[in-house]
C-alpha atoms as a printed R data frame, in Angstrom:
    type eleno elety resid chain resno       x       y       z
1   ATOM     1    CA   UNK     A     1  -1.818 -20.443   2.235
2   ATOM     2    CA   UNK     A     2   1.068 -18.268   0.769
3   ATOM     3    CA   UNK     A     3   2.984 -17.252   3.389
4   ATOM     4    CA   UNK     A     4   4.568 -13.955   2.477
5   ATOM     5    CA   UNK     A     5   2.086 -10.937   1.278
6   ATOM     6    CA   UNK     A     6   2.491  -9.337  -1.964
7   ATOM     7    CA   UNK     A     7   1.578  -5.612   0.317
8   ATOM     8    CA   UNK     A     8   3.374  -5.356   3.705
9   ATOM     9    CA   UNK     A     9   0.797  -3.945   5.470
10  ATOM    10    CA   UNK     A    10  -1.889  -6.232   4.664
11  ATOM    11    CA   UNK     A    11  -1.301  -9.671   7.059
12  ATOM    12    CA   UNK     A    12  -1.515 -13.356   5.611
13  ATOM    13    CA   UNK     A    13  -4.825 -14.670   6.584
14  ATOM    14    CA   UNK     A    14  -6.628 -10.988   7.711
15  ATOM    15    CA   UNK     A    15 -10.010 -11.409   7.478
16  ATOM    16    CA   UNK     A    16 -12.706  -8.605   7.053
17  ATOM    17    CA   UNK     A    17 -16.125  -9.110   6.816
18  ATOM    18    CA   UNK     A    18 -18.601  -7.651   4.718
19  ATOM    19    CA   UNK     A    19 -22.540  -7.504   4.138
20  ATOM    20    CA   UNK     A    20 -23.912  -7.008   0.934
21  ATOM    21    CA   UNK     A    21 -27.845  -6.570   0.599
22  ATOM    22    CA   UNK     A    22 -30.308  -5.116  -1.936
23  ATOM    23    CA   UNK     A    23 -32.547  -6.026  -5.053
24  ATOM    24    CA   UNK     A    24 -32.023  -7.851  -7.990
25  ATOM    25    CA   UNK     A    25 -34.637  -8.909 -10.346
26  ATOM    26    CA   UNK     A    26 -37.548  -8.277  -7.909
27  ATOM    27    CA   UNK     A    27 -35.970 -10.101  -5.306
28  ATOM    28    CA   UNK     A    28 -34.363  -9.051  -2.118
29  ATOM    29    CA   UNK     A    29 -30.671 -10.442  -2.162
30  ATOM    30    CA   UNK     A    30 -28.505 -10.680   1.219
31  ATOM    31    CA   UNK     A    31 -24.864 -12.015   1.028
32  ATOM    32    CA   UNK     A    32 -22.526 -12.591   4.299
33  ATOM    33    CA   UNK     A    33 -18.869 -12.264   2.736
34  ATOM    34    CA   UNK     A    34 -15.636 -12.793   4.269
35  ATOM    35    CA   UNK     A    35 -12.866 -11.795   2.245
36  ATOM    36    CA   UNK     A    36  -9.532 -13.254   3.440
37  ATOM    37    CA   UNK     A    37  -6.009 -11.932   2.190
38  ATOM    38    CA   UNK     A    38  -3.719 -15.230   1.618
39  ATOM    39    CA   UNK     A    39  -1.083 -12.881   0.809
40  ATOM    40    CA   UNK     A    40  -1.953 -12.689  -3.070
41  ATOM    41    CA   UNK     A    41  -5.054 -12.378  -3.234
42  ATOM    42    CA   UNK     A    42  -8.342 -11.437  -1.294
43  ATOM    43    CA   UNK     A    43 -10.512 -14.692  -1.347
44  ATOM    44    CA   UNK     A    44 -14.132 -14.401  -1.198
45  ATOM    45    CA   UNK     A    45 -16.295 -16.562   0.274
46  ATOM    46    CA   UNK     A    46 -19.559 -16.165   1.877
47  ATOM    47    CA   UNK     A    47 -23.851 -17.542   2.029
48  ATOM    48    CA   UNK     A    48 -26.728 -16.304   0.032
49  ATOM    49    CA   UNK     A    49 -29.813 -15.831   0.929
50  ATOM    50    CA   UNK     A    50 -32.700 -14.755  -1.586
51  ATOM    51    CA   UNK     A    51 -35.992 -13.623  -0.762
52  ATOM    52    CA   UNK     A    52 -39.104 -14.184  -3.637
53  ATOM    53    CA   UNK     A    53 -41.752 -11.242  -2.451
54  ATOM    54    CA   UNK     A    54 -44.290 -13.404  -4.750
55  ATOM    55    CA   UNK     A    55 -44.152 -16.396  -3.166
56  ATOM    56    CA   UNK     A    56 -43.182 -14.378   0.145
57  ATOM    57    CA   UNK     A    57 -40.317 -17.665   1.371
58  ATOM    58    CA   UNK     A    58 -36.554 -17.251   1.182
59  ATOM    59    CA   UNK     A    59 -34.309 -19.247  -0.617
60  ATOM    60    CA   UNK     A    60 -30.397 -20.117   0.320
61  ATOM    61    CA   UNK     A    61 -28.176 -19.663  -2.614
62  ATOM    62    CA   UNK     A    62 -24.642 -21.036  -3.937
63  ATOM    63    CA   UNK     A    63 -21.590 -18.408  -3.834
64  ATOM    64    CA   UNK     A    64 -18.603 -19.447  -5.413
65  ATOM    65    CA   UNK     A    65 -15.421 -18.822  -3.873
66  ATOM    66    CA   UNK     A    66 -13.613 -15.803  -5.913
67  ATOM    67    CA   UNK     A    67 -10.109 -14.388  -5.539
68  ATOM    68    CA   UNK     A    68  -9.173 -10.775  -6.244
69  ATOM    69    CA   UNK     A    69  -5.842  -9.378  -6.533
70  ATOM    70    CA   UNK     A    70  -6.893  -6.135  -3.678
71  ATOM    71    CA   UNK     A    71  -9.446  -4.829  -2.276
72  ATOM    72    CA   UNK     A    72 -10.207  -2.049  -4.873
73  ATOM    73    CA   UNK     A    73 -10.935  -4.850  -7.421
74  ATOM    74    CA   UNK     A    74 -12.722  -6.103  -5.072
75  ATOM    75    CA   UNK     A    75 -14.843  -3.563  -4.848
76  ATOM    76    CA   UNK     A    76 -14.923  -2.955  -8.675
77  ATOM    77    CA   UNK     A    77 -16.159  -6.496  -9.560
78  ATOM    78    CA   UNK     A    78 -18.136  -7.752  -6.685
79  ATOM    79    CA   UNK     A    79 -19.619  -4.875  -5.218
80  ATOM    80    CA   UNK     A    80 -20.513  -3.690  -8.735
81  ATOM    81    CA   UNK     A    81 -17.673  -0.294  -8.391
82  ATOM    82    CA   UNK     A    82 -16.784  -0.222 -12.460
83  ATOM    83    CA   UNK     A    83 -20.405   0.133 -13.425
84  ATOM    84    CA   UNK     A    84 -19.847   3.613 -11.995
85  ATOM    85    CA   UNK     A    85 -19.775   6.372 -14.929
86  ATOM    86    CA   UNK     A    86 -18.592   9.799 -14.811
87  ATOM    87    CA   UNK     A    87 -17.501   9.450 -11.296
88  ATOM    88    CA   UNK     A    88 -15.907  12.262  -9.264
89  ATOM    89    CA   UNK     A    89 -13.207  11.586  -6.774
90  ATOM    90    CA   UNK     A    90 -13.595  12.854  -3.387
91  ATOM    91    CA   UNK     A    91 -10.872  13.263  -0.051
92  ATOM    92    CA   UNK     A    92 -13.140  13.475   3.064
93  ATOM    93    CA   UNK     A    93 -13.934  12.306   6.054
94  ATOM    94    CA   UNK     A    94 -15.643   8.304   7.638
95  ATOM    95    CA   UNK     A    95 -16.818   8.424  10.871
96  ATOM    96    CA   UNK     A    96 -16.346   5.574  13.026
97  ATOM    97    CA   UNK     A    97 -17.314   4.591  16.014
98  ATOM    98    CA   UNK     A    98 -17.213   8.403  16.914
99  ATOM    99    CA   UNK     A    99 -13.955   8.898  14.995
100 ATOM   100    CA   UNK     A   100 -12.785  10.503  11.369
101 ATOM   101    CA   UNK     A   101 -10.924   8.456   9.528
102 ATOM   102    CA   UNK     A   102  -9.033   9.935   6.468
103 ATOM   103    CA   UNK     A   103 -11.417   8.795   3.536
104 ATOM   104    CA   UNK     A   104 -11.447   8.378  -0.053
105 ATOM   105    CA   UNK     A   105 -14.895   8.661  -1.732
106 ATOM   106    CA   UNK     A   106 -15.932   7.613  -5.376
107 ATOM   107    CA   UNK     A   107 -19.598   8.531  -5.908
108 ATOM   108    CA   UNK     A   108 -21.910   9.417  -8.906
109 ATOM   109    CA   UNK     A   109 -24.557  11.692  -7.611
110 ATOM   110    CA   UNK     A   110 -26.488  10.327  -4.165
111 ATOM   111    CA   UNK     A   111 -27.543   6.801  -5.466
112 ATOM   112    CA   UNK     A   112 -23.651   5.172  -6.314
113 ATOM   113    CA   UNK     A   113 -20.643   6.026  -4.175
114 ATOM   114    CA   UNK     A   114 -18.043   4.342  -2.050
115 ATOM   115    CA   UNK     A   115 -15.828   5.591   0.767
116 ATOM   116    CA   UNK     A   116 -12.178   3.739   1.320
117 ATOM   117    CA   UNK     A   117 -10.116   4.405   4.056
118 ATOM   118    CA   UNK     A   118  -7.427   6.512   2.860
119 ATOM   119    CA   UNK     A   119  -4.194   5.345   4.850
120 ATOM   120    CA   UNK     A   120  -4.755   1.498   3.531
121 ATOM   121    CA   UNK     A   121  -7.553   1.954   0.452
122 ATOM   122    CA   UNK     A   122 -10.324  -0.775   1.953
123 ATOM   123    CA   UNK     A   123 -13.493  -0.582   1.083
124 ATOM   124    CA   UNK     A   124 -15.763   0.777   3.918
125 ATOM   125    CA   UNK     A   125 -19.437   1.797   2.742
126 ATOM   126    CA   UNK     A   126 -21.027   2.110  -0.212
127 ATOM   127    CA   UNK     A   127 -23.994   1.731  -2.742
128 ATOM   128    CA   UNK     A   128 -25.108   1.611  -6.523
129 ATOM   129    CA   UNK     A   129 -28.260   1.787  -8.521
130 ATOM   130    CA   UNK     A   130 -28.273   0.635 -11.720
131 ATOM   131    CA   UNK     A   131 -31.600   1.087 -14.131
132 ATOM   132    CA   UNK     A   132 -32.373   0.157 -17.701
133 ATOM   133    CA   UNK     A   133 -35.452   1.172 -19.645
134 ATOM   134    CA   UNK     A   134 -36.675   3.278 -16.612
135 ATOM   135    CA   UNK     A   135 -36.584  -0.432 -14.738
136 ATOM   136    CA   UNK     A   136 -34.365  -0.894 -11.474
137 ATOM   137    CA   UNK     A   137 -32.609  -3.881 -12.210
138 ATOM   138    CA   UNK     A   138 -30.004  -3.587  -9.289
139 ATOM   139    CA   UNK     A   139 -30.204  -1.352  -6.111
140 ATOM   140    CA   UNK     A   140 -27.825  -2.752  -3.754
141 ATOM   141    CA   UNK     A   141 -25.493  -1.734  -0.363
142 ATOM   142    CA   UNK     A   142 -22.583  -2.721   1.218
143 ATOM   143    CA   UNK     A   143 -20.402  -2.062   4.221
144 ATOM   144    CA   UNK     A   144 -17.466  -3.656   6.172
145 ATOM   145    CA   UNK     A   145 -18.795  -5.354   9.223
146 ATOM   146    CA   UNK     A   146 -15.699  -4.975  11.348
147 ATOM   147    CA   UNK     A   147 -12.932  -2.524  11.032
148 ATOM   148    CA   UNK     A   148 -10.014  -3.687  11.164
149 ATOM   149    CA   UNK     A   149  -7.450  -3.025  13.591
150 ATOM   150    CA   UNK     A   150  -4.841  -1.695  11.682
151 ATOM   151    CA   UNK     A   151  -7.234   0.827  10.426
152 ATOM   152    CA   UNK     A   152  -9.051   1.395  14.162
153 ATOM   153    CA   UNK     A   153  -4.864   2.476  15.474
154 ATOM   154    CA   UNK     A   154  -3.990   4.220  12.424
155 ATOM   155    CA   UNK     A   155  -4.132   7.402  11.802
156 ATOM   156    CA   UNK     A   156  -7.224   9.488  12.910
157 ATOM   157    CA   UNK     A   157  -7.896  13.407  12.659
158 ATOM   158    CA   UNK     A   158  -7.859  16.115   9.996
159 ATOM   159    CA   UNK     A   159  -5.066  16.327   7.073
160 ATOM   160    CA   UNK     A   160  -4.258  17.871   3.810
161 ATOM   161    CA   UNK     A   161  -5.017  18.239   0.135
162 ATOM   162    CA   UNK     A   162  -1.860  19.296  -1.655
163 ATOM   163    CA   UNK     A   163  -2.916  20.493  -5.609
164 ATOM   164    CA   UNK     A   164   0.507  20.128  -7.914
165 ATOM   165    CA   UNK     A   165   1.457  21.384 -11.174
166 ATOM   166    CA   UNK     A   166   4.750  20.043 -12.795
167 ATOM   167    CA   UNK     A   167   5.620  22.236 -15.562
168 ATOM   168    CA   UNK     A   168   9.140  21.693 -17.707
169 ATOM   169    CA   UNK     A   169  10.189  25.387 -18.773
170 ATOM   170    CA   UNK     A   170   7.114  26.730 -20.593
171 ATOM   171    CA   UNK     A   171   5.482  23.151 -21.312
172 ATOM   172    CA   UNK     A   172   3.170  22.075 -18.722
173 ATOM   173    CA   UNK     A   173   3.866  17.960 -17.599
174 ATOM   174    CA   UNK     A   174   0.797  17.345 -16.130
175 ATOM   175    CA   UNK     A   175  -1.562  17.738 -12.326
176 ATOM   176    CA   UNK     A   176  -1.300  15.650  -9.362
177 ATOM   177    CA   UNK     A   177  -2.454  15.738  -5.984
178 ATOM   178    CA   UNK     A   178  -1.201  14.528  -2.470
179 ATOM   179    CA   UNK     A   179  -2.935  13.843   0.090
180 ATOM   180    CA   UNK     A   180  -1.551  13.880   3.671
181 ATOM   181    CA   UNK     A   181  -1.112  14.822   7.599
182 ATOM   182    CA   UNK     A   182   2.075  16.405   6.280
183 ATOM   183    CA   UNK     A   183   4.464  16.108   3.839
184 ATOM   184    CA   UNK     A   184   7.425  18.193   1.847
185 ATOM   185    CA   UNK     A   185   6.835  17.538  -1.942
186 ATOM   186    CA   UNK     A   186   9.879  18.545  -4.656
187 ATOM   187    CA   UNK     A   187   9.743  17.813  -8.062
188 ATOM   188    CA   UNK     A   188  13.306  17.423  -9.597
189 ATOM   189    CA   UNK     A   189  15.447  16.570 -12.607
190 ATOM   190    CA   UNK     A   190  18.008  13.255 -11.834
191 ATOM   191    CA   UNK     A   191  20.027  11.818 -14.355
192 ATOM   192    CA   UNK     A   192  17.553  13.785 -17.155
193 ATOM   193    CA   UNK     A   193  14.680  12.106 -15.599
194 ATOM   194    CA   UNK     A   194  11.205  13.056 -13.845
195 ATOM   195    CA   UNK     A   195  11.649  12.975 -10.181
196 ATOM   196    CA   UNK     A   196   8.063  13.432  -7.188
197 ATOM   197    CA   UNK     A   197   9.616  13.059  -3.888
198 ATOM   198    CA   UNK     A   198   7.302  13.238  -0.863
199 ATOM   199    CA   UNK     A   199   8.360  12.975   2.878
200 ATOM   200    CA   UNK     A   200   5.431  12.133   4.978
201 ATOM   201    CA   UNK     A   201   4.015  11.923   8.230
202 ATOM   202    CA   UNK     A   202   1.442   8.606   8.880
203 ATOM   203    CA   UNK     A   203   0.243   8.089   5.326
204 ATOM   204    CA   UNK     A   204   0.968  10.020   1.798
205 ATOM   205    CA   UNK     A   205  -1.387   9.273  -0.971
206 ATOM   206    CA   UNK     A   206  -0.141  10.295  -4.924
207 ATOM   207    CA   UNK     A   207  -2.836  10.932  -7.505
208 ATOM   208    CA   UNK     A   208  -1.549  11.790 -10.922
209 ATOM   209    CA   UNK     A   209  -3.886  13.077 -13.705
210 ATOM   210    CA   UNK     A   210  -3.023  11.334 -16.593
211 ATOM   211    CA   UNK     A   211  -5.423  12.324 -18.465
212 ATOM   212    CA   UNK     A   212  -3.502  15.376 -18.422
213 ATOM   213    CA   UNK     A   213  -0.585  14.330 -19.701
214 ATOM   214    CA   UNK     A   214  -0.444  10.091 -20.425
215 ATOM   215    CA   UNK     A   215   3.456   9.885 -19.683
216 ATOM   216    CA   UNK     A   216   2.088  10.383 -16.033
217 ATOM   217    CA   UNK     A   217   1.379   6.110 -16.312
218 ATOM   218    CA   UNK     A   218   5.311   5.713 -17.421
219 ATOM   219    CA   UNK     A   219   6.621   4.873 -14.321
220 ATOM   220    CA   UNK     A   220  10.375   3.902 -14.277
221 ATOM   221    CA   UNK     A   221  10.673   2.747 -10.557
222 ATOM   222    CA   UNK     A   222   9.708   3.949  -6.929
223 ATOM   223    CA   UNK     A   223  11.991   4.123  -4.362
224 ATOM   224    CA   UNK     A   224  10.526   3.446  -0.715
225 ATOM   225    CA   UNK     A   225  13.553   5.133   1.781
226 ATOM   226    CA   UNK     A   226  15.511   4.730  -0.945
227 ATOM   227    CA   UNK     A   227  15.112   0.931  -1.949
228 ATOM   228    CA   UNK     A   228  13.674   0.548  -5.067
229 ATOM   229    CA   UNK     A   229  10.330  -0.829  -6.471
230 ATOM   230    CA   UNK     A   230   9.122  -1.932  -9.651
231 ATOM   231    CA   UNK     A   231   5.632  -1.768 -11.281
232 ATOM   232    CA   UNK     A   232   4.107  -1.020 -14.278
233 ATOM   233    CA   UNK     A   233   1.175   1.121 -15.066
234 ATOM   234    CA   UNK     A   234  -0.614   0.364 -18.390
235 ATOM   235    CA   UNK     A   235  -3.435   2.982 -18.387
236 ATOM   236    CA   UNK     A   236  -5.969   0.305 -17.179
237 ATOM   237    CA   UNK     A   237  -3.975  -1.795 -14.325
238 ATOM   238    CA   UNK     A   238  -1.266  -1.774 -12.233
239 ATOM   239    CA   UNK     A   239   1.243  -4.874 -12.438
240 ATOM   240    CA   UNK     A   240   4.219  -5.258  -9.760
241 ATOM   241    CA   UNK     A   241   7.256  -6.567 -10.602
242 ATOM   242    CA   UNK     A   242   9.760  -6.871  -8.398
243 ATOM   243    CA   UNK     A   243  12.238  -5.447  -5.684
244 ATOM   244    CA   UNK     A   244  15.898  -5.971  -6.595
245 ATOM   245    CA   UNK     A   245  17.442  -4.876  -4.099
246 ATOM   246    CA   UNK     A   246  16.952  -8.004  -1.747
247 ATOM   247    CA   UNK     A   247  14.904 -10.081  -3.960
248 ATOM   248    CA   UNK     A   248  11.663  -9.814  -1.719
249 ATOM   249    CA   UNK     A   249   8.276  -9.445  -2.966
250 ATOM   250    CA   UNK     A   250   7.057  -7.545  -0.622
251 ATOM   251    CA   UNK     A   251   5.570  -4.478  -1.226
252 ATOM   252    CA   UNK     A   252   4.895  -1.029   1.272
253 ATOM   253    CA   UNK     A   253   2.963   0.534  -1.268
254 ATOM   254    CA   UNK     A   254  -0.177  -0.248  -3.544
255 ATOM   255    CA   UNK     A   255  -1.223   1.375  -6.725
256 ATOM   256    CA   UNK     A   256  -4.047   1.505  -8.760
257 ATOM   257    CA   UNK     A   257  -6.228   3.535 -11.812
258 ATOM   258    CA   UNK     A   258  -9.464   4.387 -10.365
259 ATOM   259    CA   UNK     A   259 -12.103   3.366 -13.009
260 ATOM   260    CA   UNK     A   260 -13.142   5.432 -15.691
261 ATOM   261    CA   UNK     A   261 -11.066   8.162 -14.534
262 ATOM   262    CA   UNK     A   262  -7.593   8.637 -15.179
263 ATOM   263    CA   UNK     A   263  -6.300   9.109 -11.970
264 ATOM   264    CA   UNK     A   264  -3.792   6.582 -10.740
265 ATOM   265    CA   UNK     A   265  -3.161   6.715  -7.167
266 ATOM   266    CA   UNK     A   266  -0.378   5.602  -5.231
267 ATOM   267    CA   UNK     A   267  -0.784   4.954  -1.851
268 ATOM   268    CA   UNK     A   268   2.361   4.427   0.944
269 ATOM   269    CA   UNK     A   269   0.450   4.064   4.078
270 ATOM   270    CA   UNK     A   270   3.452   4.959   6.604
271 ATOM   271    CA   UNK     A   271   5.779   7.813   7.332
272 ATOM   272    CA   UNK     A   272   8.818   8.235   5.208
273 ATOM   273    CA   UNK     A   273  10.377   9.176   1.764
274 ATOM   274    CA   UNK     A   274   8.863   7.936  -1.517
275 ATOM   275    CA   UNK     A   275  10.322   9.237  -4.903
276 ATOM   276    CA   UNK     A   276   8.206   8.471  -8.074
277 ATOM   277    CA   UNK     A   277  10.948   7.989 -10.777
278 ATOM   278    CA   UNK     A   278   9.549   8.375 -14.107
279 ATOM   279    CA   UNK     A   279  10.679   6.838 -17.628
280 ATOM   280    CA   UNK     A   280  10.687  10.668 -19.366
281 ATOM   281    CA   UNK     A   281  12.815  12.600 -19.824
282 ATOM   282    CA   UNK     A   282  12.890  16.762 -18.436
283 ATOM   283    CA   UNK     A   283  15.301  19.671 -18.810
284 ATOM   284    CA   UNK     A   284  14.087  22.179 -15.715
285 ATOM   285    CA   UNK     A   285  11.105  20.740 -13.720
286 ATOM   286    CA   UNK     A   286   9.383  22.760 -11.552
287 ATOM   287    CA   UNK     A   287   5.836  22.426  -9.029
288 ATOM   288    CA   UNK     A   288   3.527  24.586  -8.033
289 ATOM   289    CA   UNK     A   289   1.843  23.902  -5.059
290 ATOM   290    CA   UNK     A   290  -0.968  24.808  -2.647
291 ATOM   291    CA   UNK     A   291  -3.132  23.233   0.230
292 ATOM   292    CA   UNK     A   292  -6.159  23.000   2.130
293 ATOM   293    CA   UNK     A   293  -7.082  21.893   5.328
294 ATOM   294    CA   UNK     A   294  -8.923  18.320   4.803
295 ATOM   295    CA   UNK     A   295 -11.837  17.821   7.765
296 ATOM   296    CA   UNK     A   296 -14.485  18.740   9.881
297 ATOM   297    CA   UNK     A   297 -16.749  18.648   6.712
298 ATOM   298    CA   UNK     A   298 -14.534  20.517   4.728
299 ATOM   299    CA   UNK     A   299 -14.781  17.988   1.913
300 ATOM   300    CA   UNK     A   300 -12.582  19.014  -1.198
301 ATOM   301    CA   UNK     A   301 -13.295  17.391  -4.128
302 ATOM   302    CA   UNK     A   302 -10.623  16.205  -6.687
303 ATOM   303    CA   UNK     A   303 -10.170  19.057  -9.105
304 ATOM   304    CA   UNK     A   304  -9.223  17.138 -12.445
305 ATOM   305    CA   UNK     A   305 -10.938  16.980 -15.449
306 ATOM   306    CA   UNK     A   306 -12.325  13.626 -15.834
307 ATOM   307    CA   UNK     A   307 -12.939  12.136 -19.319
308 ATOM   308    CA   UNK     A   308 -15.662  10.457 -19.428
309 ATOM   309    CA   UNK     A   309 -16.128   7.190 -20.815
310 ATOM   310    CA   UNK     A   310 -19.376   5.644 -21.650
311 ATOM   311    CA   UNK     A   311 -19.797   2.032 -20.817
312 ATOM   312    CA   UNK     A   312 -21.376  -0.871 -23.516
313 ATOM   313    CA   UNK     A   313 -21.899  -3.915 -22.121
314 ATOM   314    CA   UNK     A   314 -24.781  -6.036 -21.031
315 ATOM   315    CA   UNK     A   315 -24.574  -5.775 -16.999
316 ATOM   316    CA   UNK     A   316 -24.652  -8.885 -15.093
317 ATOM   317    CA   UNK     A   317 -25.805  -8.484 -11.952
318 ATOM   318    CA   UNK     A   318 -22.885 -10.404  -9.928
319 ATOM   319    CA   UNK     A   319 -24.357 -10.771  -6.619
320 ATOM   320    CA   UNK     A   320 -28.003 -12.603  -9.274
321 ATOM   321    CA   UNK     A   321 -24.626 -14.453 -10.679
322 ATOM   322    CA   UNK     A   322 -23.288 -15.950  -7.499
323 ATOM   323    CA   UNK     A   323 -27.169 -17.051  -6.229
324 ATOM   324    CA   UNK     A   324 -27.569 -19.078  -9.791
325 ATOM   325    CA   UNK     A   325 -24.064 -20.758  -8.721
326 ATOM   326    CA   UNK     A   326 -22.389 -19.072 -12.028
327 ATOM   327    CA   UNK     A   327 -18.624 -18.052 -12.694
């Protein structure tokens, strides 16, 4: 077991606990999961069980033990999240246990969609449907058994939706989004180069469009209260490097490109200062801003173009993978 976590908020040896049920192949699939965080990785293991309608018995299947390097890969590979196309990004509302929880929701139409809590991006509900020929090959659900607590005592309640626009002089830089109980957002020029600061209250989440302008991904550093972090964006993932300043690996941020989108999102799940640095340079930036009220069904849907991008592949149905034993 490593012993220090990659993401400071996520604790070495957490363990959340998911079900995932639904149809593959004719056949009526259930999976108990536990996914435990060793600090590097989520590890997945879990039991199988397969029902045949023809020959009306259950079968207990194989599930190899997988790793993941977060929980939104997680969700993208296991609970079948990148066969999504053309999805549109929601901020909303999950209610729990008589509570609403700042959520993020993915969803294409009413048959494939996920909601993540928004303070620490875990996957909470979700489902997909996935036909070829006019045949349902896989129609499957999933939700997180037990909440954890650092989600149940975070924050709770109704926030905000802050739309940006960086523009340099007459040339527009590119859209991006926060989302927030409060925060105070200025765009600035240091040392020649792109500067988002954001003070925050509880959580602040950063979406930048780069489909709007690619040189969003070119990420130089960003500073947490001033200490710096390293990472690097390549248009498809999201690689950390380091943090110089005492040598630990530790991270109080995660970030990630949501699938087939554009958007990469940033995510600092306490109060405090971050300042995206970027590796461009600017002359005279300057934001325009505006906000809405984030709650009590007022669902506001992300208001970037998305490109969309057509998948080609043969799908393999993961959780008809894991039941044949297969890695």
């Amino acid at each position: 077991m490593i012993k220090e976590s990659i993401f400071l908020f996520l604790a070495v040896g957490m363990v959340m606990p998911y079900l995932l049920s639904g149809t593959a192949n004719g056949e009526y699939v259930v999976v108990n999961l536990n996914s435990t965080w060793d600090g590097k990785h989520v590890v997945l293991t879990g039991k199988v069980n397969v029902y045949n309608p023809i020959l009306n018995k259950t079968f207990p299947g194989g599930f190899n033990k997988t790793t993941y390097s977060s929980y939104f890969t997680l969700w993208c590979s296991e609970f079948s999240g990148a066969y999504i196309e053309y999805p549109e990004v929601q901020f909303t509302t999950y209610s729990y246990q008589g509570e609403d929880l700042p959520a993020l929701k993915i969803y294409n139409g009413s048959n494939e969609y996920a909601y993540f809590d928004l303070q620490y991006m875990i996957p909470l509900q979700g489902k997909m449907f996935v036909s070829q020929g006019g045949q349902v090959i896989l129609n499957n659900t999933f939700y997180l058994k037990q909440v954890p607590s650092m989600i149940k005592n975070g924050y709770q309640g109704d926030y905000k939706e802050y739309s940006g626009k960086i523009e340099n002089g007459s040339h527009s830089i590119g859209n991006f989004l926060v989302a927030s109980p409060n925060a105070k957002i200025r765009v600035s020029n240091v040392n020649n180069y792109l500067e988002v600061s954001i003070v925050d209250k509880h959580f602040a989440v950063l979406v930048l469009n780069t489909t709007s302008n690619a040189e969003l991904s070119e990420i130089a550093e960003v500073d947490i209260n001033g200490s710096p972090y390293y990472i690097a964006p390549n248009g498809v993932e999201v690689n950390y490097i380091s943090h110089t300043a005492s040598g630990n690996v530790s991270f109080p941020f995660q970030a990630f490109y949501v699938s087939h989108t554009g958007l990469l999102l940033i995510d600092y799940p306490y109060s405090g200062n971050m300042t995206v640095v970027f590796g461009f340079k600017v002359n005279n930036p300057t934001e325009s801003l505006s906000s809405s009220l984030v709650g009590n069904n007022q669902l506001q849907i992300l208001y970037f173009v998305i490109i969309p991008i057509i998948i080609i592949t043969i799908l393999l149905l993961l959780i008809y993978r894991h039941k044949h034993g297969k890695h």
